[in-house]
Short mmCIF file of C-alpha atoms in Angstrom, two decimals:
data_model
loop_
_atom_site.label_atom_id
_atom_site.label_comp_id
_atom_site.label_asym_id
_atom_site.label_seq_id
_atom_site.Cartn_x
_atom_site.Cartn_y
_atom_site.Cartn_z
CA MET Q 885 -1.09 -11.03 -6.55
CA PHE Q 886 -1.72 -14.61 -5.43
CA LYS Q 887 -0.27 -17.44 -7.43
CA SER Q 888 -2.76 -19.83 -9.01
CA SER Q 889 -2.65 -22.94 -11.15
CA SER Q 890 -3.83 -23.04 -14.74
CA LYS Q 891 -3.76 -25.44 -17.63
CA GLU Q 892 -0.59 -23.79 -18.88
CA GLY Q 893 1.12 -24.15 -15.49
CA THR Q 894 1.96 -21.81 -12.66
CA THR Q 895 1.08 -18.14 -12.76
CA TYR Q 896 3.95 -15.86 -11.77
CA SER Q 897 3.76 -12.21 -10.78
CA LEU Q 898 6.00 -9.38 -11.94
CA ALA Q 899 6.32 -5.95 -10.32
CA CYS Q 900 8.34 -2.82 -11.08
CA ILE Q 901 10.39 -0.60 -8.81
CA GLY Q 902 11.72 2.79 -9.83
CA LEU Q 903 10.66 2.65 -13.49
CA GLU Q 904 9.11 5.60 -15.29
CA GLY Q 905 5.36 5.31 -15.81
CA HIS Q 906 5.56 4.94 -19.59
CA VAL Q 907 8.16 2.18 -19.25
CA GLU Q 908 5.92 0.24 -16.88
CA VAL Q 909 2.99 0.62 -19.32
CA SER Q 910 5.17 -0.73 -22.13
CA LEU Q 911 6.22 -3.67 -19.98
CA LYS Q 912 2.60 -4.55 -19.22
CA SER Q 913 1.77 -4.43 -22.94
CA LEU Q 914 4.67 -6.73 -23.78
CA LEU Q 915 3.53 -9.23 -21.15
CA GLY Q 916 0.21 -9.43 -23.00
CA ILE Q 917 1.95 -9.92 -26.34
CA LEU Q 918 4.12 -12.72 -24.92
CA LYS Q 919 1.21 -14.42 -23.16
CA ASN Q 920 1.34 -17.66 -25.18
CA LYS Q 921 5.08 -17.72 -25.73
CA THR Q 922 6.30 -18.42 -22.18
CA SER Q 923 6.29 -21.76 -20.37
CA GLY Q 924 4.46 -20.22 -17.40
CA SER Q 925 1.76 -17.55 -17.14
CA TRP Q 926 2.87 -14.04 -16.24
CA GLN Q 927 0.85 -11.14 -14.87
CA HIS Q 928 1.78 -7.64 -13.85
CA SER Q 929 1.39 -7.00 -10.12
CA GLU Q 930 1.41 -3.97 -7.82
CA ASP Q 931 2.88 -6.06 -4.97
CA ILE Q 932 6.54 -5.24 -4.46
CA ASN Q 933 6.98 -8.74 -3.01
CA SER Q 934 6.22 -10.34 -6.40
CA ASP Q 935 8.11 -13.27 -7.91
CA VAL Q 936 10.01 -11.10 -10.36
CA ILE Q 937 11.04 -7.50 -9.78
CA VAL Q 938 12.06 -5.37 -12.75
CA TYR Q 939 13.98 -2.50 -11.23
CA ASN Q 940 15.83 0.68 -11.97
CA PRO Q 941 19.41 0.30 -10.66
CA ALA Q 942 19.15 3.89 -9.39
CA SER Q 943 16.36 2.94 -6.93
CA PRO Q 944 17.68 2.76 -3.31
CA LEU Q 945 14.87 0.44 -2.23
CA ALA Q 946 15.44 -1.98 -5.12
CA MET Q 947 19.15 -2.13 -4.39
CA ALA Q 948 18.48 -2.69 -0.69
CA MET Q 949 16.13 -5.57 -1.53
CA LEU Q 950 18.67 -7.00 -3.94
CA ARG Q 951 21.39 -6.97 -1.27
CA ARG Q 952 19.11 -8.82 1.11
CA GLU Q 953 17.96 -11.49 -1.33
CA SER Q 954 19.74 -14.81 -0.88
CA LYS Q 955 17.47 -17.80 -0.27
CA PRO Q 956 13.85 -18.96 0.13
CA ARG Q 957 12.34 -17.80 3.41
CA ALA Q 958 10.69 -19.83 6.15
CA ASN Q 959 7.25 -18.36 5.45
CA GLY Q 960 7.05 -20.28 2.19
CA ARG Q 961 7.79 -17.44 -0.21
CA SER Q 962 10.24 -18.25 -2.93
CA ALA Q 963 13.27 -16.08 -3.53
CA HIS Q 964 12.71 -13.05 -5.75
CA ILE Q 965 14.19 -12.82 -9.22
CA PHE Q 966 15.60 -9.36 -9.91
CA ILE Q 967 15.87 -8.05 -13.48
CA PRO Q 968 17.66 -4.72 -13.97
CA CYS Q 969 16.25 -2.28 -16.52
CA SER Q 970 18.10 0.81 -17.73
CA SER Q 971 19.24 2.69 -20.81
CA GLU Q 972 22.71 1.23 -20.31
CA ASP Q 973 23.30 -2.44 -21.13
CA PRO Q 974 22.76 -4.37 -17.84
CA GLY Q 975 24.01 -7.67 -19.27
CA ALA Q 976 22.45 -10.78 -20.76
CA ASP Q 977 19.89 -11.19 -17.97
CA GLY Q 978 18.72 -7.58 -17.92
CA LEU Q 979 16.44 -5.30 -19.95
CA THR Q 980 17.53 -2.28 -21.94
CA LEU Q 981 15.52 0.80 -22.84
CA PRO Q 982 13.59 1.00 -25.04
CA LEU Q 983 12.16 -2.39 -24.14
CA ARG Q 984 12.40 -5.26 -26.62
CA ALA Q 985 10.05 -8.25 -26.69
CA ASP Q 986 12.81 -10.80 -27.42
CA ARG Q 987 14.89 -9.61 -24.49
CA LEU Q 988 11.94 -9.70 -22.12
CA LEU Q 989 11.01 -13.19 -23.33
CA HIS Q 990 14.53 -14.43 -22.58
CA CYS Q 991 14.45 -12.93 -19.08
CA LEU Q 992 11.04 -14.47 -18.33
CA GLN Q 993 12.14 -17.92 -19.51
CA VAL Q 994 15.23 -17.78 -17.29
CA ALA Q 995 13.10 -16.60 -14.33
CA THR Q 996 10.57 -19.39 -14.89
CA VAL Q 997 13.25 -22.04 -14.58
CA GLN Q 998 14.65 -20.49 -11.40
CA LEU Q 999 11.23 -20.00 -9.79
CA SER Q 1000 10.06 -23.51 -10.69
CA ALA Q 1001 13.05 -24.96 -8.88
CA ALA Q 1002 12.55 -22.74 -5.83
CA MET Q 1003 8.80 -23.45 -5.62
CA SER Q 1004 8.88 -27.20 -6.20
CA THR Q 1005 8.08 -27.98 -2.57
CA ILE Q 1006 6.10 -24.86 -1.66
CA GLY Q 1007 2.31 -24.86 -1.32
CA ALA Q 1008 0.20 -21.85 -2.27
CA THR Q 1009 -1.41 -21.12 1.09
CA LYS Q 1010 -3.09 -17.83 1.99
CA HIS Q 1011 -1.95 -16.19 5.19
CA ALA Q 1012 -2.44 -12.84 6.85
CA SER Q 1013 -0.14 -10.21 5.43
CA LEU Q 1014 2.27 -8.20 7.58
CA CYS Q 1015 0.08 -5.18 6.85
CA GLU Q 1016 -3.03 -6.97 8.17
CA ARG Q 1017 -1.26 -8.36 11.23
CA LEU Q 1018 0.15 -4.98 12.20
CA ASP Q 1019 -3.10 -3.12 11.63
CA GLY Q 1020 -5.01 -5.72 13.64
CA LEU Q 1021 -2.69 -5.28 16.61
CA MET Q 1022 -3.00 -1.50 16.36
CA GLN Q 1023 -6.71 -1.85 17.10
CA THR Q 1024 -6.04 -3.75 20.35
CA ARG Q 1025 -7.63 -2.24 23.42
CA ASP Q 1026 -5.17 -0.66 25.92
CA LEU Q 1027 -2.33 -0.98 23.39
CA ILE Q 1028 0.66 1.25 24.18
CA ALA Q 1029 3.17 -0.12 21.64
CA VAL Q 1030 3.95 -2.95 19.24
CA SER Q 1031 7.23 -4.83 19.50
CA ILE Q 1032 8.55 -5.72 16.05
CA THR Q 1033 11.36 -8.25 15.57
CA VAL Q 1034 13.11 -9.06 12.30
CA GLY Q 1035 16.29 -11.13 12.30
CA ASN Q 1036 18.31 -10.20 15.38
CA LYS Q 1037 16.84 -6.71 15.69
CA THR Q 1038 13.85 -5.67 17.80
CA GLY Q 1039 12.20 -2.28 17.63
CA LEU Q 1040 9.06 -0.55 18.82
CA ILE Q 1041 6.11 1.11 17.14
CA ASN Q 1042 4.49 3.77 19.34
CA PRO Q 1043 0.98 4.51 17.97
CA ALA Q 1044 0.27 7.42 20.35
CA ARG Q 1045 3.37 9.31 19.22
CA GLN Q 1046 3.43 7.82 15.70
CA MET Q 1047 7.11 7.04 16.22
CA ILE Q 1048 9.45 4.14 15.46
CA HIS Q 1049 12.14 3.18 17.99
CA TRP Q 1050 14.97 1.13 16.48
CA PRO Q 1051 18.44 -0.03 17.62
CA ARG Q 1052 20.09 1.95 14.83
CA SER Q 1053 19.19 4.20 11.92
CA LEU Q 1054 16.47 2.54 9.83
CA ASP Q 1055 17.59 3.24 6.26
CA ALA Q 1056 16.42 1.75 2.96
CA ASP Q 1057 18.30 -1.47 3.72
CA GLY Q 1058 16.53 -1.84 7.07
CA ILE Q 1059 13.12 -1.14 5.54
CA ALA Q 1060 13.83 -3.72 2.82
CA GLN Q 1061 14.52 -6.25 5.57
CA LEU Q 1062 11.17 -5.43 7.19
CA ILE Q 1063 9.14 -6.02 4.03
CA MET Q 1064 11.08 -9.05 2.78
CA GLU Q 1065 11.81 -11.21 5.81
CA ASP Q 1066 9.78 -12.92 8.51
CA VAL Q 1067 8.59 -10.39 11.08
CA THR Q 1068 7.38 -11.16 14.61
CA LEU Q 1069 4.90 -8.75 16.18
CA GLN Q 1070 3.95 -8.57 19.85
CA PRO Q 1071 1.48 -6.14 21.46
CA LEU Q 1072 2.50 -4.25 24.60
CA LEU Q 1073 -0.45 -3.28 26.78
CA ALA Q 1074 -0.86 -0.88 29.67
CA ALA Q 1075 0.36 -3.57 32.08
CA ASP Q 1076 3.65 -3.72 30.12
CA LEU Q 1077 4.57 -0.07 30.73
CA ASP Q 1078 7.75 -0.90 32.67
CA LYS Q 1079 8.86 -3.28 29.92
CA LEU Q 1080 8.18 -0.60 27.32
CA ARG Q 1081 10.29 1.99 29.16
CA HIS Q 1082 13.15 -0.48 29.48
CA MET Q 1083 13.00 -1.31 25.76
CA GLU Q 1084 12.88 2.38 24.81
CA GLN Q 1085 16.11 2.99 26.71
CA GLU Q 1086 17.85 0.40 24.51
CA MET Q 1087 16.62 1.99 21.28
CA HIS Q 1088 19.13 4.55 20.04
CA GLU Q 1089 17.12 5.80 17.08
CA ARG Q 1090 13.71 7.44 17.08
CA MET Q 1091 11.97 8.58 13.93
CA PRO Q 1092 8.49 9.41 12.61
CA TRP Q 1093 6.76 6.24 11.53
CA ASP Q 1094 5.53 7.44 8.10
CA ALA Q 1095 8.28 5.99 5.89
CA VAL Q 1096 8.20 2.58 7.59
CA MET Q 1097 4.42 2.26 7.77
CA TRP Q 1098 4.08 3.47 4.18
CA ALA Q 1099 6.52 0.81 2.95
CA ILE Q 1100 4.70 -1.93 4.89
CA GLY Q 1101 1.32 -0.80 3.55
CA VAL Q 1102 2.15 -0.55 -0.14
CA SER Q 1103 4.42 -3.61 -0.31
CA THR Q 1104 2.88 -6.24 2.00
CA SER Q 1105 -0.88 -5.80 1.41
CA GLN Q 1106 -1.15 -8.86 -0.85
CA ALA Q 1107 -3.54 -6.98 -3.14
CA ARG Q 1108 -6.40 -6.75 -0.66
CA LEU Q 1109 -7.87 -4.04 1.55
CA LEU Q 1110 -7.46 -4.11 5.31
CA PRO Q 1111 -10.47 -5.72 7.03
CA ARG Q 1112 -11.43 -2.41 8.68
CA LEU Q 1113 -11.74 -0.61 5.34
CA ASP Q 1114 -15.06 -0.86 3.53
CA LEU Q 1115 -15.57 -0.79 -0.23
CA ARG Q 1116 -18.88 1.06 0.27
CA LYS Q 1117 -17.47 3.88 2.39
CA SER Q 1118 -15.80 7.06 1.19
CA TYR Q 1119 -12.37 8.11 2.43
CA LYS Q 1120 -10.21 11.21 2.26
CA LEU Q 1121 -6.70 12.18 3.35
CA LYS Q 1122 -5.77 14.57 6.13
CA ARG Q 1123 -2.38 15.33 4.56
CA TRP Q 1124 0.22 14.20 2.03
CA PRO Q 1125 2.25 11.06 2.84
CA ASP Q 1126 5.99 10.75 3.36
CA PHE Q 1127 6.74 8.27 0.58
CA GLY Q 1128 10.12 7.34 2.06
CA PRO Q 1129 12.53 5.08 0.13
CA ILE Q 1130 9.75 3.80 -2.15
CA GLY Q 1131 9.69 7.27 -3.66
CA ARG Q 1132 7.04 9.47 -5.26
CA ARG Q 1133 5.37 7.02 -7.63
CA SER Q 1134 3.08 8.73 -10.11
CA SER Q 1135 0.17 6.49 -9.06
CA ASP Q 1136 0.54 7.48 -5.39
CA ILE Q 1137 0.75 11.17 -6.27
CA LYS Q 1138 -2.40 10.91 -8.40
CA CYS Q 1139 -4.36 9.14 -5.64
CA THR Q 1140 -3.12 11.57 -3.00
CA ALA Q 1141 -4.08 14.62 -5.08
CA LEU Q 1142 -7.60 13.25 -5.53
CA LEU Q 1143 -8.23 12.24 -1.92
CA THR Q 1144 -6.94 15.48 -0.43
CA HIS Q 1145 -9.63 17.37 -2.37
CA LYS Q 1146 -12.58 14.98 -2.31
CA SER Q 1147 -13.76 11.79 -0.63
CA LEU Q 1148 -14.10 8.62 -2.69
CA THR Q 1149 -14.86 4.95 -2.16
CA PRO Q 1150 -12.10 2.48 -3.15
CA PRO Q 1151 -13.95 1.52 -6.38
CA GLU Q 1152 -14.50 5.20 -7.20
CA LEU Q 1153 -10.80 5.92 -6.67
CA ALA Q 1154 -9.86 3.02 -8.95
CA ALA Q 1155 -12.28 4.26 -11.63
CA ALA Q 1156 -11.09 7.87 -11.36
CA THR Q 1157 -7.41 6.94 -11.70
CA GLY Q 1158 -7.70 3.94 -14.01
CA MET Q 1159 -5.58 1.91 -11.60
CA SER Q 1160 -5.92 -1.70 -10.53
CA GLU Q 1161 -7.67 -2.72 -7.33
CA ALA Q 1162 -4.35 -4.11 -6.09
CA ARG Q 1163 -2.58 -0.76 -6.32
CA ILE Q 1164 -5.54 1.09 -4.79
CA SER Q 1165 -5.61 -1.41 -1.92
CA GLY Q 1166 -1.92 -0.94 -1.20
CA PHE Q 1167 -2.25 2.85 -1.33
CA LEU Q 1168 -5.27 3.00 1.00
CA ASN Q 1169 -3.77 0.47 3.41
CA ALA Q 1170 -0.58 2.52 3.64
CA CYS Q 1171 -2.56 5.67 4.34
CA ALA Q 1172 -4.61 3.86 6.99
CA LEU Q 1173 -1.48 2.49 8.71
CA CYS Q 1174 0.08 5.97 8.76
CA GLY Q 1175 -3.05 7.38 10.38
CA PHE Q 1176 -4.06 10.02 7.86
CA LEU Q 1177 -6.87 8.19 6.07
CA GLU Q 1178 -10.23 9.20 7.49
CA GLU Q 1179 -13.73 8.08 6.72
CA ALA Q 1180 -15.83 10.84 5.20
CA GLN Q 1181 -19.09 11.67 6.91
CA PRO Q 1182 -22.08 10.64 4.79
CA VAL Q 1183 -23.81 13.59 3.16
CA SER Q 1184 -27.36 13.86 4.47
CA ARG Q 1185 -29.90 14.10 1.71
CA ALA Q 1186 -32.90 16.26 2.59
CA ASN Q 1187 -36.38 14.84 2.08
CA PRO Q 1188 -38.13 16.72 -0.78
CA ALA Q 1189 -41.33 16.75 1.26
CA ASN Q 1190 -39.50 18.40 4.15
CA ILE Q 1191 -37.98 20.95 1.78
CA HIS Q 1192 -41.47 21.80 0.49
CA MET Q 1193 -42.87 22.08 4.03
CA ASN Q 1194 -39.94 24.23 5.15
CA SER Q 1195 -40.42 26.51 2.14
CA GLU Q 1196 -44.12 26.95 2.93
CA ALA Q 1197 -43.31 27.64 6.58
CA SER Q 1198 -40.74 30.21 5.55
CA ILE Q 1199 -43.23 31.96 3.26
CA ALA Q 1200 -45.91 31.95 5.96
CA GLY Q 1201 -43.48 33.24 8.53
CA GLY Q 1202 -42.48 36.07 6.21
CA MET Q 1203 -46.07 37.08 5.64
CA LEU Q 1204 -46.83 37.14 9.38
CA GLN Q 1205 -43.74 39.27 9.97
CA ARG Q 1206 -44.87 41.81 7.36
CA ILE Q 1207 -48.39 41.90 8.84
CA ARG Q 1208 -47.00 42.58 12.34
CA LYS Q 1209 -44.86 45.43 11.01
CA ALA Q 1210 -47.87 46.92 9.22
CA LEU Q 1211 -50.03 46.74 12.37
CA ALA Q 1212 -47.28 48.35 14.41
CA LEU Q 1213 -47.05 51.25 11.97
CA GLY Q 1214 -50.84 51.68 12.01
CA ALA Q 1215 -50.88 51.83 15.79
CA ASN Q 1216 -48.44 54.74 15.72
#
């Protein structure tokens, strides 16, 4: 979710990684209860790149993100605040299960102080998300690959083969780097074929792109649909996703089960699942990036007048056929 200013101060976002569904519901309820007790405003978000991340220490993706977190990034995003949540005592700055309002309030107050310091010189500017930038390049005419650079590593995305080429195995830590740090994208066109072949020779690892594209879609969408997706159109899935290190979230499973059996518009999917527009946007964007979201063909509705005319024609045709048969029998 985007940050905004209010009379009470800055609005901060909080997301969850690896928590059970009922725990996340409880956390959202407590945020509402504590609404007027914190120095800043807090809202639950579906964006994994939120200000605060409440995580299950058993989640590989959360731990990979935590290892990579160190300082504010050049793109203007403040550093994340990570709050562990488990049945075992995670310490003074963590949450225990079952959740307690006083413990959550303490964690939010500490996070507010840290985020205020980190954001003191940062403006709230809107920019294209990594998901939007990548999807836009994928629509480029004569595209044969996308070069993707993060840190000192450069890899390739091959749309035709739906493959990722990377210098080394792209594990949860590498995917966390992709969704957390500044990423440079460059299209390679048909004229760059020699360059592409040379780059492919330097890439030691090749893998299906599902896990990477899924992570980019659900975690960098900034709570909005890709420009090529239309709220008025219905969509369905060709197959089930590979959820990768993000895991099989109950919300993703519910949306997948629905869209593999019937086509729905984004608002219809949100209404059918009871989920926020932000989570639906991330889910649909991820499916679109992976290439298995397809637009459903509109169902043609027959004109009642035509139906009536066709029925009359059918009746008339049947009568003529019976008359011909009767005449043929009489002639014999």
